[in-house]
């Protein structure tokens, strides 16, 4: 009747994989508790970072929407009571709405006493994500799988994750301002030249090989977004300097996390990842989040609270 789940933050795009790649940020996430009820759905508690930004109206809350979508698929007519312990910034480019949606979908499945079914969780979570940020899976997939995931097709919820990931570290730093995903998407061209398409595909494919073969030198060459980053960086004050500071501190590469404004970097060791974090923070000065995490093999999971 009640289940609590940890739902991790995620980095959409991961550089060259626009709308397809996602990387899980293991130790940063929200804990969402779903209780099934015959009363109307409600948000009963919301605490932690950005808790005030969680919509309290159940009809506008993506956790409730995803949970009810899951219950409908299960043929269960109950509603949900939801509570949050939040760490993920809202509208920061770290998959906050995807985590909230996966939390609703997985929490409802477990609260109903059913075994975990990743496709069902993704389908219900998509309904939640669609209500806030559009129907895309690039944050939902890694939130479910952990590690690096690739979405082949959103309509058929066809996504998979690398079976193993290198022991590399992620740094994420969110400057103290928000950027609306709709605005960040509006600056992107709808058509690109063939040379750009080929170069972006080559970088994206090489990045996957770098992760699969544990090849940091290739990761360093491949972590380069030729499509979105050049158009979005003018919307992100000090991003260019922050990226240069990350590379100077030894990161293999850095780019915009999802639609921004968070910057992410990949490093070979924890020590480098911490130096990268400190260097980026010096550039931004005012930040709302600065975090390092080993790339996790596990995504959303049930927790006892
Ligand atoms: N991939 C989307 C974008 C954001 O870059 O606009 C969702 O992660």
mmCIF file of C-alpha atoms and ligand atoms in Angstrom:
data_model
loop_
_atom_site.group_PDB
_atom_site.id
_atom_site.type_symbol
_atom_site.label_atom_id
_atom_site.label_comp_id
_atom_site.label_asym_id
_atom_site.label_seq_id
_atom_site.Cartn_x
_atom_site.Cartn_y
_atom_site.Cartn_z
ATOM 1 C CA UNK A 1 0.000 0.000 0.000
ATOM 2 C CA UNK A 2 3.017 2.310 0.464
ATOM 3 C CA UNK A 3 6.500 2.426 -1.072
ATOM 4 C CA UNK A 4 9.452 4.815 -1.001
ATOM 5 C CA UNK A 5 11.878 5.064 -3.912
ATOM 6 C CA UNK A 6 15.173 6.854 -4.516
ATOM 7 C CA UNK A 7 15.141 8.495 -7.948
ATOM 8 C CA UNK A 8 18.499 9.845 -9.171
ATOM 9 C CA UNK A 9 19.338 13.028 -11.046
ATOM 10 C CA UNK A 10 20.350 12.561 -14.690
ATOM 11 C CA UNK A 11 22.335 14.357 -17.395
ATOM 12 C CA UNK A 12 20.444 14.516 -20.703
ATOM 13 C CA UNK A 13 22.346 14.572 -24.037
ATOM 14 C CA UNK A 14 25.780 13.818 -22.429
ATOM 15 C CA UNK A 15 27.388 16.111 -25.007
ATOM 16 C CA UNK A 16 26.806 14.796 -28.545
ATOM 17 C CA UNK A 17 23.758 12.550 -27.860
ATOM 18 C CA UNK A 18 21.026 15.183 -28.212
ATOM 19 C CA UNK A 19 17.679 13.824 -26.961
ATOM 20 C CA UNK A 20 19.103 10.245 -27.034
ATOM 21 C CA UNK A 21 21.829 9.840 -24.390
ATOM 22 C CA UNK A 22 21.401 10.064 -20.655
ATOM 23 C CA UNK A 23 23.793 9.560 -17.757
ATOM 24 C CA UNK A 24 22.743 8.787 -14.205
ATOM 25 C CA UNK A 25 24.189 10.879 -11.343
ATOM 26 C CA UNK A 26 24.237 8.193 -8.653
ATOM 27 C CA UNK A 27 24.384 9.895 -5.290
ATOM 28 C CA UNK A 28 22.148 12.886 -6.049
ATOM 29 C CA UNK A 29 18.407 12.288 -6.065
ATOM 30 C CA UNK A 30 14.989 12.638 -4.494
ATOM 31 C CA UNK A 31 13.183 10.206 -2.217
ATOM 32 C CA UNK A 32 9.512 9.915 -3.118
ATOM 33 C CA UNK A 33 6.929 8.041 -1.078
ATOM 34 C CA UNK A 34 3.705 6.870 -2.687
ATOM 35 C CA UNK A 35 0.773 5.656 -0.624
ATOM 36 C CA UNK A 36 -2.329 4.258 -2.307
ATOM 37 C CA UNK A 37 -5.632 5.714 -1.125
ATOM 38 C CA UNK A 38 -9.331 5.728 -1.991
ATOM 39 C CA UNK A 39 -9.454 9.474 -1.156
ATOM 40 C CA UNK A 40 -8.564 12.114 -3.775
ATOM 41 C CA UNK A 41 -4.859 12.359 -4.673
ATOM 42 C CA UNK A 42 -2.808 14.888 -2.675
ATOM 43 C CA UNK A 43 0.726 16.075 -1.970
ATOM 44 C CA UNK A 44 1.137 15.576 1.755
ATOM 45 C CA UNK A 45 4.750 16.703 2.325
ATOM 46 C CA UNK A 46 7.576 18.280 0.400
ATOM 47 C CA UNK A 47 10.915 19.036 2.043
ATOM 48 C CA UNK A 48 14.522 19.613 0.992
ATOM 49 C CA UNK A 49 16.084 21.602 -1.852
ATOM 50 C CA UNK A 50 13.569 23.445 -4.086
ATOM 51 C CA UNK A 51 10.686 21.784 -2.189
ATOM 52 C CA UNK A 52 8.610 24.955 -2.593
ATOM 53 C CA UNK A 53 8.783 24.580 -6.391
ATOM 54 C CA UNK A 54 6.887 21.246 -6.372
ATOM 55 C CA UNK A 55 3.337 21.805 -7.733
ATOM 56 C CA UNK A 56 0.815 21.134 -4.956
ATOM 57 C CA UNK A 57 -2.125 20.794 -7.356
ATOM 58 C CA UNK A 58 -2.352 17.008 -8.055
ATOM 59 C CA UNK A 59 -3.580 17.658 -11.601
ATOM 60 C CA UNK A 60 -0.374 19.590 -12.391
ATOM 61 C CA UNK A 61 2.003 17.350 -10.446
ATOM 62 C CA UNK A 62 3.967 14.928 -12.676
ATOM 63 C CA UNK A 63 4.486 12.412 -9.847
ATOM 64 C CA UNK A 64 0.722 12.104 -9.379
ATOM 65 C CA UNK A 65 0.124 11.979 -13.154
ATOM 66 C CA UNK A 66 2.718 9.181 -13.567
ATOM 67 C CA UNK A 67 1.459 7.253 -10.544
ATOM 68 C CA UNK A 68 -2.168 7.384 -11.733
ATOM 69 C CA UNK A 69 -1.081 6.344 -15.220
ATOM 70 C CA UNK A 70 0.666 3.316 -13.703
ATOM 71 C CA UNK A 71 -2.366 2.426 -11.577
ATOM 72 C CA UNK A 72 -4.636 2.719 -14.622
ATOM 73 C CA UNK A 73 -2.390 0.273 -16.530
ATOM 74 C CA UNK A 74 -2.632 -2.098 -13.557
ATOM 75 C CA UNK A 75 -6.449 -1.770 -13.486
ATOM 76 C CA UNK A 76 -6.241 -0.255 -9.976
ATOM 77 C CA UNK A 77 -8.747 2.576 -9.376
ATOM 78 C CA UNK A 78 -7.061 4.013 -6.268
ATOM 79 C CA UNK A 79 -5.432 7.453 -5.956
ATOM 80 C CA UNK A 80 -2.122 8.457 -4.359
ATOM 81 C CA UNK A 81 -0.735 10.429 -1.419
ATOM 82 C CA UNK A 82 2.753 11.699 -2.272
ATOM 83 C CA UNK A 83 5.628 12.992 -0.165
ATOM 84 C CA UNK A 84 9.073 14.233 -1.226
ATOM 85 C CA UNK A 85 12.554 14.612 0.221
ATOM 86 C CA UNK A 86 14.249 16.614 -2.515
ATOM 87 C CA UNK A 87 17.858 17.188 -3.573
ATOM 88 C CA UNK A 88 17.476 17.793 -7.341
ATOM 89 C CA UNK A 89 17.088 21.459 -8.424
ATOM 90 C CA UNK A 90 13.886 22.210 -10.384
ATOM 91 C CA UNK A 91 14.504 23.491 -13.949
ATOM 92 C CA UNK A 92 18.257 22.995 -13.541
ATOM 93 C CA UNK A 93 18.879 20.530 -16.388
ATOM 94 C CA UNK A 94 19.286 17.540 -14.056
ATOM 95 C CA UNK A 95 16.099 15.653 -14.889
ATOM 96 C CA UNK A 96 14.050 16.819 -11.922
ATOM 97 C CA UNK A 97 10.687 16.208 -13.650
ATOM 98 C CA UNK A 98 11.871 12.820 -14.981
ATOM 99 C CA UNK A 99 12.927 11.760 -11.467
ATOM 100 C CA UNK A 100 9.587 12.963 -10.074
ATOM 101 C CA UNK A 101 7.745 11.002 -12.792
ATOM 102 C CA UNK A 102 9.788 7.805 -12.368
ATOM 103 C CA UNK A 103 9.221 8.148 -8.617
ATOM 104 C CA UNK A 104 5.468 8.243 -9.155
ATOM 105 C CA UNK A 105 5.434 5.357 -11.639
ATOM 106 C CA UNK A 106 7.798 3.035 -9.740
ATOM 107 C CA UNK A 107 6.405 3.990 -6.343
ATOM 108 C CA UNK A 108 2.838 3.189 -7.449
ATOM 109 C CA UNK A 109 3.920 -0.146 -8.991
ATOM 110 C CA UNK A 110 5.687 -1.204 -5.795
ATOM 111 C CA UNK A 111 2.926 0.123 -3.526
ATOM 112 C CA UNK A 112 0.476 -2.023 -5.513
ATOM 113 C CA UNK A 113 2.663 -5.039 -4.696
ATOM 114 C CA UNK A 114 3.707 -5.729 -8.293
ATOM 115 C CA UNK A 115 7.174 -6.770 -9.515
ATOM 116 C CA UNK A 116 9.370 -4.176 -11.237
ATOM 117 C CA UNK A 117 8.737 -3.838 -14.978
ATOM 118 C CA UNK A 118 11.031 -1.195 -16.530
ATOM 119 C CA UNK A 119 8.947 -0.679 -19.699
ATOM 120 C CA UNK A 120 5.771 -0.129 -17.676
ATOM 121 C CA UNK A 121 7.618 2.332 -15.430
ATOM 122 C CA UNK A 122 8.949 4.204 -18.498
ATOM 123 C CA UNK A 123 5.484 4.361 -20.110
ATOM 124 C CA UNK A 124 3.810 5.763 -16.998
ATOM 125 C CA UNK A 125 6.740 8.128 -16.314
ATOM 126 C CA UNK A 126 6.457 9.474 -19.881
ATOM 127 C CA UNK A 127 2.904 10.591 -19.123
ATOM 128 C CA UNK A 128 4.218 12.557 -16.136
ATOM 129 C CA UNK A 129 7.204 14.000 -18.032
ATOM 130 C CA UNK A 130 4.983 14.996 -20.966
ATOM 131 C CA UNK A 131 2.834 17.123 -18.662
ATOM 132 C CA UNK A 132 5.857 19.236 -17.672
ATOM 133 C CA UNK A 133 8.713 19.011 -20.153
ATOM 134 C CA UNK A 134 7.492 17.204 -23.273
ATOM 135 C CA UNK A 135 7.421 13.541 -24.244
ATOM 136 C CA UNK A 136 11.097 12.584 -24.101
ATOM 137 C CA UNK A 137 12.927 9.698 -22.490
ATOM 138 C CA UNK A 138 16.529 10.900 -22.280
ATOM 139 C CA UNK A 139 16.259 11.585 -18.538
ATOM 140 C CA UNK A 140 13.700 8.872 -17.705
ATOM 141 C CA UNK A 141 15.843 6.070 -19.206
ATOM 142 C CA UNK A 142 19.041 6.655 -17.167
ATOM 143 C CA UNK A 143 16.975 7.373 -14.058
ATOM 144 C CA UNK A 144 15.580 3.832 -14.414
ATOM 145 C CA UNK A 145 18.717 2.010 -15.621
ATOM 146 C CA UNK A 146 21.663 3.799 -13.993
ATOM 147 C CA UNK A 147 24.895 4.293 -15.985
ATOM 148 C CA UNK A 148 24.816 5.526 -19.581
ATOM 149 C CA UNK A 149 21.558 4.855 -21.428
ATOM 150 C CA UNK A 150 20.563 5.377 -25.032
ATOM 151 C CA UNK A 151 17.035 5.953 -26.282
ATOM 152 C CA UNK A 152 16.527 4.405 -29.722
ATOM 153 C CA UNK A 153 12.871 5.378 -30.004
ATOM 154 C CA UNK A 154 10.659 7.272 -27.590
ATOM 155 C CA UNK A 155 7.320 6.158 -29.092
ATOM 156 C CA UNK A 156 8.050 2.473 -28.529
ATOM 157 C CA UNK A 157 9.989 3.205 -25.297
ATOM 158 C CA UNK A 158 12.966 1.366 -26.812
ATOM 159 C CA UNK A 159 15.951 2.199 -24.613
ATOM 160 C CA UNK A 160 18.907 0.312 -23.214
ATOM 161 C CA UNK A 161 21.950 0.912 -21.079
ATOM 162 C CA UNK A 162 25.590 -0.097 -21.217
ATOM 163 C CA UNK A 163 26.057 -3.303 -19.246
ATOM 164 C CA UNK A 164 29.084 -1.862 -17.498
ATOM 165 C CA UNK A 165 30.424 1.637 -17.029
ATOM 166 C CA UNK A 166 33.980 2.865 -16.425
ATOM 167 C CA UNK A 167 34.994 3.924 -12.910
ATOM 168 C CA UNK A 168 34.839 7.589 -13.919
ATOM 169 C CA UNK A 169 33.443 10.489 -11.950
ATOM 170 C CA UNK A 170 30.794 13.086 -12.720
ATOM 171 C CA UNK A 171 30.863 16.711 -11.612
ATOM 172 C CA UNK A 172 27.687 18.778 -11.849
ATOM 173 C CA UNK A 173 27.442 22.460 -10.976
ATOM 174 C CA UNK A 174 24.201 24.438 -11.238
ATOM 175 C CA UNK A 175 24.581 28.235 -11.382
ATOM 176 C CA UNK A 176 22.055 30.179 -9.323
ATOM 177 C CA UNK A 177 19.560 30.854 -12.104
ATOM 178 C CA UNK A 178 16.975 28.780 -13.984
ATOM 179 C CA UNK A 179 16.580 28.271 -17.714
ATOM 180 C CA UNK A 180 13.268 27.205 -19.215
ATOM 181 C CA UNK A 181 13.721 24.096 -21.422
ATOM 182 C CA UNK A 182 11.264 25.582 -23.948
ATOM 183 C CA UNK A 183 13.518 28.638 -24.384
ATOM 184 C CA UNK A 184 16.665 26.472 -24.577
ATOM 185 C CA UNK A 185 15.011 24.402 -27.330
ATOM 186 C CA UNK A 186 13.686 27.413 -29.213
ATOM 187 C CA UNK A 187 17.220 28.546 -30.149
ATOM 188 C CA UNK A 188 18.123 25.250 -31.844
ATOM 189 C CA UNK A 189 17.979 24.881 -35.643
ATOM 190 C CA UNK A 190 15.408 22.388 -36.954
ATOM 191 C CA UNK A 191 17.655 21.447 -39.873
ATOM 192 C CA UNK A 192 21.421 20.904 -40.042
ATOM 193 C CA UNK A 193 23.951 20.372 -42.812
ATOM 194 C CA UNK A 194 25.100 16.850 -43.683
ATOM 195 C CA UNK A 195 28.684 17.538 -42.456
ATOM 196 C CA UNK A 196 27.371 18.487 -39.036
ATOM 197 C CA UNK A 197 25.082 15.457 -38.877
ATOM 198 C CA UNK A 198 27.975 13.139 -39.745
ATOM 199 C CA UNK A 199 30.373 14.768 -37.275
ATOM 200 C CA UNK A 200 27.809 14.685 -34.457
ATOM 201 C CA UNK A 201 26.999 11.019 -35.162
ATOM 202 C CA UNK A 202 30.727 10.190 -35.191
ATOM 203 C CA UNK A 203 31.269 11.910 -31.855
ATOM 204 C CA UNK A 204 28.207 10.276 -30.275
ATOM 205 C CA UNK A 205 29.164 6.777 -31.451
ATOM 206 C CA UNK A 206 32.763 7.288 -30.330
ATOM 207 C CA UNK A 207 31.613 8.408 -26.896
ATOM 208 C CA UNK A 208 29.670 5.159 -26.458
ATOM 209 C CA UNK A 209 32.762 3.160 -27.472
ATOM 210 C CA UNK A 210 34.860 5.173 -25.023
ATOM 211 C CA UNK A 211 32.464 4.241 -22.204
ATOM 212 C CA UNK A 212 32.231 0.612 -23.325
ATOM 213 C CA UNK A 213 36.007 0.151 -23.751
ATOM 214 C CA UNK A 214 37.029 2.294 -20.778
ATOM 215 C CA UNK A 215 38.992 4.575 -23.086
ATOM 216 C CA UNK A 216 39.470 8.009 -21.453
ATOM 217 C CA UNK A 217 41.490 9.461 -24.357
ATOM 218 C CA UNK A 218 38.660 8.685 -26.787
ATOM 219 C CA UNK A 219 36.083 10.066 -24.303
ATOM 220 C CA UNK A 220 38.074 13.280 -24.228
ATOM 221 C CA UNK A 221 37.963 13.625 -28.029
ATOM 222 C CA UNK A 222 34.341 12.498 -28.351
ATOM 223 C CA UNK A 223 32.678 14.520 -25.579
ATOM 224 C CA UNK A 224 31.943 17.389 -27.904
ATOM 225 C CA UNK A 225 28.480 18.666 -28.845
ATOM 226 C CA UNK A 226 28.542 20.379 -32.227
ATOM 227 C CA UNK A 227 24.760 20.874 -32.424
ATOM 228 C CA UNK A 228 23.137 22.285 -29.271
ATOM 229 C CA UNK A 229 26.034 23.703 -27.238
ATOM 230 C CA UNK A 230 27.087 26.430 -29.726
ATOM 231 C CA UNK A 231 23.494 27.760 -29.856
ATOM 232 C CA UNK A 232 22.787 27.444 -26.139
ATOM 233 C CA UNK A 233 26.006 28.747 -24.630
ATOM 234 C CA UNK A 234 25.057 32.419 -25.341
ATOM 235 C CA UNK A 235 22.039 31.827 -23.022
ATOM 236 C CA UNK A 236 24.372 30.643 -20.244
ATOM 237 C CA UNK A 237 26.444 33.418 -18.635
ATOM 238 C CA UNK A 238 30.034 32.264 -17.878
ATOM 239 C CA UNK A 239 29.458 28.743 -19.350
ATOM 240 C CA UNK A 240 32.374 29.039 -21.797
ATOM 241 C CA UNK A 241 34.736 30.086 -18.973
ATOM 242 C CA UNK A 242 33.385 27.356 -16.656
ATOM 243 C CA UNK A 243 33.956 24.689 -19.323
ATOM 244 C CA UNK A 244 37.522 25.921 -19.898
ATOM 245 C CA UNK A 245 38.122 25.831 -16.117
ATOM 246 C CA UNK A 246 36.863 22.225 -15.984
ATOM 247 C CA UNK A 247 39.216 21.117 -18.772
ATOM 248 C CA UNK A 248 42.105 23.019 -17.156
ATOM 249 C CA UNK A 249 41.478 21.115 -13.912
ATOM 250 C CA UNK A 250 41.864 17.821 -15.794
ATOM 251 C CA UNK A 251 38.318 16.837 -16.837
ATOM 252 C CA UNK A 252 38.063 14.559 -19.875
ATOM 253 C CA UNK A 253 35.335 16.831 -21.183
ATOM 254 C CA UNK A 254 32.422 19.043 -20.169
ATOM 255 C CA UNK A 255 29.174 20.271 -21.671
ATOM 256 C CA UNK A 256 25.675 21.469 -20.813
ATOM 257 C CA UNK A 257 23.576 19.032 -18.762
ATOM 258 C CA UNK A 258 20.301 18.550 -20.650
ATOM 259 C CA UNK A 259 18.894 21.943 -21.586
ATOM 260 C CA UNK A 260 20.983 23.666 -18.864
ATOM 261 C CA UNK A 261 21.921 25.719 -16.994
ATOM 262 C CA UNK A 262 23.825 22.960 -15.121
ATOM 263 C CA UNK A 263 27.305 22.189 -16.484
ATOM 264 C CA UNK A 264 28.609 18.622 -16.199
ATOM 265 C CA UNK A 265 32.124 17.223 -16.536
ATOM 266 C CA UNK A 266 33.550 13.696 -16.642
ATOM 267 C CA UNK A 267 36.846 12.924 -14.895
ATOM 268 C CA UNK A 268 38.947 9.821 -14.394
ATOM 269 C CA UNK A 269 39.275 10.091 -10.608
ATOM 270 C CA UNK A 270 37.414 11.518 -7.635
ATOM 271 C CA UNK A 271 40.311 13.881 -6.881
ATOM 272 C CA UNK A 272 40.145 15.410 -10.354
ATOM 273 C CA UNK A 273 36.320 15.607 -10.191
ATOM 274 C CA UNK A 274 36.561 17.593 -6.932
ATOM 275 C CA UNK A 275 39.181 19.953 -8.414
ATOM 276 C CA UNK A 276 36.933 20.396 -11.448
ATOM 277 C CA UNK A 277 33.998 21.218 -9.163
ATOM 278 C CA UNK A 278 36.037 23.803 -7.258
ATOM 279 C CA UNK A 279 37.341 25.421 -10.450
ATOM 280 C CA UNK A 280 33.856 25.686 -11.943
ATOM 281 C CA UNK A 281 32.454 27.123 -8.693
ATOM 282 C CA UNK A 282 35.154 29.821 -8.699
ATOM 283 C CA UNK A 283 33.961 30.931 -12.147
ATOM 284 C CA UNK A 284 30.255 30.954 -11.338
ATOM 285 C CA UNK A 285 30.640 32.378 -7.826
ATOM 286 C CA UNK A 286 26.950 31.979 -7.023
ATOM 287 C CA UNK A 287 25.813 28.351 -7.376
ATOM 288 C CA UNK A 288 22.744 26.456 -6.197
ATOM 289 C CA UNK A 289 24.359 23.006 -6.428
ATOM 290 C CA UNK A 290 27.867 21.550 -6.780
ATOM 291 C CA UNK A 291 28.198 17.791 -6.639
ATOM 292 C CA UNK A 292 30.533 14.923 -7.549
ATOM 293 C CA UNK A 293 29.463 11.316 -7.957
ATOM 294 C CA UNK A 294 30.932 8.100 -9.295
ATOM 295 C CA UNK A 295 29.016 6.942 -12.383
ATOM 296 C CA UNK A 296 26.452 4.574 -10.820
ATOM 297 C CA UNK A 297 25.518 1.152 -12.143
ATOM 298 C CA UNK A 298 22.095 1.327 -10.485
ATOM 299 C CA UNK A 299 19.195 3.699 -11.087
ATOM 300 C CA UNK A 300 15.854 4.161 -9.278
ATOM 301 C CA UNK A 301 15.290 1.736 -6.414
ATOM 302 C CA UNK A 302 13.117 1.054 -3.396
ATOM 303 C CA UNK A 303 14.389 2.395 -0.086
ATOM 304 C CA UNK A 304 13.261 2.008 3.504
ATOM 305 C CA UNK A 305 12.508 5.261 5.338
HETATM 306 N N1 LIG B 1 17.373 16.697 -24.280
HETATM 307 C C1 LIG B 1 16.581 17.858 -24.013
HETATM 308 C C2 LIG B 1 17.239 19.098 -24.535
HETATM 309 C C3 LIG B 1 16.359 18.155 -22.560
HETATM 310 O O1 LIG B 1 18.455 19.167 -24.576
HETATM 311 O O2 LIG B 1 16.492 20.009 -24.877
HETATM 312 C C4 LIG B 1 15.877 17.041 -21.762
HETATM 313 O O3 LIG B 1 16.977 16.440 -21.169
#
